[in-house]
XYZ file of C-alpha atoms in Angstrom:
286
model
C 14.539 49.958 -2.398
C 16.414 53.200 -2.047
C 14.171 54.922 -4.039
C 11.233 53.833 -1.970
C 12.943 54.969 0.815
C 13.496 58.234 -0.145
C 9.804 58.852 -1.203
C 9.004 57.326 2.050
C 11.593 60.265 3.914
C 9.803 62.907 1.839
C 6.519 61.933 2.850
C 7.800 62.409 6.133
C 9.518 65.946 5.536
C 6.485 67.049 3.765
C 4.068 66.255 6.255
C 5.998 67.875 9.266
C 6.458 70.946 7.158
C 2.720 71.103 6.882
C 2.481 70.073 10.392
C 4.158 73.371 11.076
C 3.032 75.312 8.304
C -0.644 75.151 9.715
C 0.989 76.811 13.123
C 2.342 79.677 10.975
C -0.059 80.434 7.789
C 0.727 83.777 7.857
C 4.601 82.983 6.778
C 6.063 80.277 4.041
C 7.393 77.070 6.359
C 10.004 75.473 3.889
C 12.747 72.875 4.608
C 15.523 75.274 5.453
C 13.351 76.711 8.172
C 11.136 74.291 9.801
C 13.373 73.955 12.496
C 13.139 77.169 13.201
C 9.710 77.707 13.457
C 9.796 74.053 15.238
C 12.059 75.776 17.827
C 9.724 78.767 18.337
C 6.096 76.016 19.168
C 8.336 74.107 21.378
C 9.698 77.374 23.535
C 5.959 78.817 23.468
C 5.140 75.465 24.702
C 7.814 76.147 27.228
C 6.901 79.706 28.810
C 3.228 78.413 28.953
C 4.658 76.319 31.805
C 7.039 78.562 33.366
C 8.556 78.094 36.613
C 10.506 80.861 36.765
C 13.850 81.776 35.066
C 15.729 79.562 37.141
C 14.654 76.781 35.513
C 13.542 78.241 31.914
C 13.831 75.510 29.330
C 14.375 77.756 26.279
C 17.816 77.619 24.112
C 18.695 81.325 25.878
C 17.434 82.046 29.614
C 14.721 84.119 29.735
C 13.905 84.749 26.033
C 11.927 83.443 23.631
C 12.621 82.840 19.909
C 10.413 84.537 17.459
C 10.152 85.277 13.595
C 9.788 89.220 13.268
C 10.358 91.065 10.090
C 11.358 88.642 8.129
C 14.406 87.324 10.462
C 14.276 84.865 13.380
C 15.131 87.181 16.722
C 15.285 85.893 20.358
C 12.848 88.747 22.919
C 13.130 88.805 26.251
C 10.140 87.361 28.314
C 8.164 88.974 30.583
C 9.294 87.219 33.635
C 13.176 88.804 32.713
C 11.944 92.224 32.143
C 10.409 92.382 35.390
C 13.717 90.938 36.599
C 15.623 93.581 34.744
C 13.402 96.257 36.100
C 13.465 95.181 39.783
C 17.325 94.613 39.913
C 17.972 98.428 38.238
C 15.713 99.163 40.956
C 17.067 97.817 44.060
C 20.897 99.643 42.216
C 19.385 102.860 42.338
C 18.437 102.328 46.184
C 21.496 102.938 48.683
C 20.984 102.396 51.749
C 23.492 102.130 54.737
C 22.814 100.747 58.300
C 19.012 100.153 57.387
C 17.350 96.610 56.967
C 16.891 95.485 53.658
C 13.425 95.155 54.244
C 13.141 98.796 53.902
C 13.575 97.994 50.307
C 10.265 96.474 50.088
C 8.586 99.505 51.205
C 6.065 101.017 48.122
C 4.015 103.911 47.447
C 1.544 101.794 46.048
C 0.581 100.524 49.743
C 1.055 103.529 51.150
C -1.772 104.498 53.746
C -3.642 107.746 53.085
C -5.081 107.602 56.223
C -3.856 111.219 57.160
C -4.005 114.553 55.986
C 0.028 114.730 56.373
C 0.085 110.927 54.337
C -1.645 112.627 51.837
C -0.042 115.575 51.274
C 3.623 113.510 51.244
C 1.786 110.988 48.279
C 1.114 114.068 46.130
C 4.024 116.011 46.841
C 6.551 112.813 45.418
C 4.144 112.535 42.600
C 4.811 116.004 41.995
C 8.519 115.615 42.286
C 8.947 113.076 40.019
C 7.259 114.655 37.307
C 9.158 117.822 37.908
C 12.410 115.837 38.889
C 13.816 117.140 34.889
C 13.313 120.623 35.386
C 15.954 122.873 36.396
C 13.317 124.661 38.869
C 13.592 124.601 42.518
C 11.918 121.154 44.301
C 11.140 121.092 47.973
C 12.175 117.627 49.708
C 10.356 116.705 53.005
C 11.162 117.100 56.582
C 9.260 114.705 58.279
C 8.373 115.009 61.987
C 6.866 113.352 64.849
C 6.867 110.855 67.324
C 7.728 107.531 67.386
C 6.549 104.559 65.623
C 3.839 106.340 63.186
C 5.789 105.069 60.032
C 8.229 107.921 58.822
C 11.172 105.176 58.148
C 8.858 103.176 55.668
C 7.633 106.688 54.382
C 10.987 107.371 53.343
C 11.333 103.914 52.550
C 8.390 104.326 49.939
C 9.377 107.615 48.554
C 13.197 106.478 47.696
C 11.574 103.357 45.990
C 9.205 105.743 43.878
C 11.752 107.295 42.739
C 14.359 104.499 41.635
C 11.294 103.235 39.561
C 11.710 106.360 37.750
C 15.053 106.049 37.522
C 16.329 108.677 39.943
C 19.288 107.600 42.394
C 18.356 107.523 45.941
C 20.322 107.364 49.449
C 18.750 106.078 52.656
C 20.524 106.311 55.318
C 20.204 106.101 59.057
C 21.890 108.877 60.539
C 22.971 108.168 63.884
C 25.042 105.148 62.426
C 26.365 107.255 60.134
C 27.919 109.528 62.061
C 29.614 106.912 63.925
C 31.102 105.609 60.626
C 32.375 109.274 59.686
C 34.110 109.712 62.813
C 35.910 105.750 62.379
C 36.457 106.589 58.857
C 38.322 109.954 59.427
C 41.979 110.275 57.476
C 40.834 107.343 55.051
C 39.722 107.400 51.632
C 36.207 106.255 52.748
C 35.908 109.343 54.526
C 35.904 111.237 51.718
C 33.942 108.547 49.377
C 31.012 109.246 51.899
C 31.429 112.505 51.795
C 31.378 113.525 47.915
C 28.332 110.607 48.118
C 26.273 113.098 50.563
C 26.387 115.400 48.577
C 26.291 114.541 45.461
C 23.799 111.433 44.947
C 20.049 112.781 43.316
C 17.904 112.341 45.942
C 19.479 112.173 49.931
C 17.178 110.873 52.957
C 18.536 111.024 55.828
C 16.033 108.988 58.786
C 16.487 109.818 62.221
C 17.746 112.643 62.189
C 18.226 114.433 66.122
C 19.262 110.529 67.745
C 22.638 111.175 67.058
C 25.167 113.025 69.575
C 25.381 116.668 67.757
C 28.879 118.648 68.148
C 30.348 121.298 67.042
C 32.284 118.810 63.984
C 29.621 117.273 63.080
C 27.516 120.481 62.277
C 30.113 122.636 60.992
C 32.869 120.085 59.367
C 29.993 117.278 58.168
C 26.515 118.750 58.235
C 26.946 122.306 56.794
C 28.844 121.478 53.770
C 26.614 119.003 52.527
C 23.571 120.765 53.332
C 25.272 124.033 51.709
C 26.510 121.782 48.799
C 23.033 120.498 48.198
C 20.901 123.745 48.497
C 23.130 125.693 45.952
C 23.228 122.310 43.344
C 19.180 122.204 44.006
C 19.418 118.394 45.262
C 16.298 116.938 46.824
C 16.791 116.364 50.545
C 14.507 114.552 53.181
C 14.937 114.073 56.487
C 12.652 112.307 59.467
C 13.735 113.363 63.124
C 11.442 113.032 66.239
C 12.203 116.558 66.470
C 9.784 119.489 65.260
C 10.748 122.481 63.618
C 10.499 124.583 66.846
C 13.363 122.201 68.595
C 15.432 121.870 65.578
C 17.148 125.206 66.770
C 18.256 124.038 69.707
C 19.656 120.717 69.377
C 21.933 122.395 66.391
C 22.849 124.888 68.348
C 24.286 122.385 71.241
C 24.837 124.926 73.992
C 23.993 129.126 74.156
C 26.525 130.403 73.321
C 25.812 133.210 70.595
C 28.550 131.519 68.082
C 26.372 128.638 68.754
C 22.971 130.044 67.650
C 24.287 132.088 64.279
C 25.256 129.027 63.550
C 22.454 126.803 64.119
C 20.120 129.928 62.598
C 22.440 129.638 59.276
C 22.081 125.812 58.703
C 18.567 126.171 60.267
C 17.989 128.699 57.010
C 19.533 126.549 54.880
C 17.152 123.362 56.024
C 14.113 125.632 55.687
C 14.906 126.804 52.339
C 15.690 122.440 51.268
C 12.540 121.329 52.683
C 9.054 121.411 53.732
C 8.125 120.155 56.929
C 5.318 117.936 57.689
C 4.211 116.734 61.272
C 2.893 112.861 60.854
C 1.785 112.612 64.459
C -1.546 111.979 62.687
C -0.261 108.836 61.321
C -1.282 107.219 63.915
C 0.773 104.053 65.937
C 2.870 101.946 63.442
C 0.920 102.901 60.391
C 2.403 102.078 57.401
């Protein structure tokens, strides 16, 4: 009885090695590695019916075991690259006293519905290609009225570039400078600071809301424009403020201390950036 038994198992073996076998005729199925190439059907059959890495049914989340060069190797599915790829993303992004939302923004729904849109798509495509070189690069100074979309421009821009792996801060000035002046004589102070000037690519939105003084434009604003400019550090700022005003509200009052100094970070701001009036945007374009 034992004997027929066994025959009777082999049968078995035999036939769900050729089962398998049939699945894979390009490789030799044998009894040491069915179970293998068993494993590899069943978490095919598995990503066929994804519903999302959350609830991935394979023996290791998000991958998929395969038989590659001889060797059985575990590869990462599509669904966790894209993960991967959006979550180095969204680290490359910083962005303080903005809505997350802002985070959503993308070039790739950008509307070119204006000469100025246009000329800020090409320019980042520019950048980016050029963003290796040692050669001088021209951020943006974006300027115009309200509500024609230079937030979400910035927004798009700054997510451009984290897809290419460059390190962007967002920021919303005005708020900012309110957290500079609570942070003074702490280490955060300085942390925001060295971050100003220092991070690849620095956007600063809103620029002209806040409450300018003498500290803030010699103590905050100089150095890190100054620090930028000689380090060749993309800058880009948005400000309901043109060019022609920009002088003024630097300067704060007439005084003739005042106005060399506003002309010498006014220099400095020309020399970072190229300005761009969006006020042909139109109304919450975006």
């Amino acid at each position: 009885m034992k004997k027929v038994e066994l025959k009777f198992e082999n049968s078995l073996v035999n036939k769900y090695i050729d089962d398998i076998q049939s699945q894979f005729p390009e490789y030799r199925v044998t009894v040491d590695n069915v179970n293998d190439f068993s494993m590899i059907l069943s978490e095919r059959a598995n990503c066929k019916n994804c519903c999302g890495l959350d609830l991935c049914a394979n023996a290791n989340r998000g991958h998929v075991m395969d038989y590659l060069e001889d060797h059985f190797v575990f590869t990462e599915c599509e669904r966790l690259k894209n993960y991967k790829q959006a979550h180095n993303k969204q680290s490359l992004i910083k962005t303080l006293y903005l809505p997350n939302k802002i985070l959503e923004a993308s070039l790739d729904s950008f509307n070119l519905n204006s000469e100025s849109r246009k000329k800020i798509y090409k320019h980042t495509l520019k950048l980016i290609e050029e963003f290796k070189s040692n050669n001088k690069k021209d951020g943006l100074y974006l300027h115009g009225s309200f509500s024609i979309g230079k937030t979400y421009t910035l927004g798009c821009i700054a997510n451009e570039f984290a897809k290419n792996g460059i390190s962007c801060l967002l920021i919303y000035f005005p708020d900012l400078v309110v957290d500079l002046k609570n942070a003074i004589s702490s280490s955060r102070f300085e942390s925001l600071l060295n971050m100003l000037k220092s991070i690849d690519v620095l956007m600063l939105d809103d620029f002209g809301s806040e409450n300018m003084t003498p500290w803030l434009r010699d103590e905050i604003l100089g150095p890190i424009i100054n620090y930028r400019l000689l380090e060749n550090k993309l800058t880009f700022i948005s400000s309901n403020i043109g060019p022609d005003s920009l002088k003024g509200h630097i300067a704060i009052d007439k005084a003739p201390s005042s106005i060399l100094k506003a002309d010498r970070l006014l220099s400095r701001l020309t020399a970072l950036m190229l300005d761009i009036n969006m006020d042909d945007s139109g109304k919450y374009a975006r």
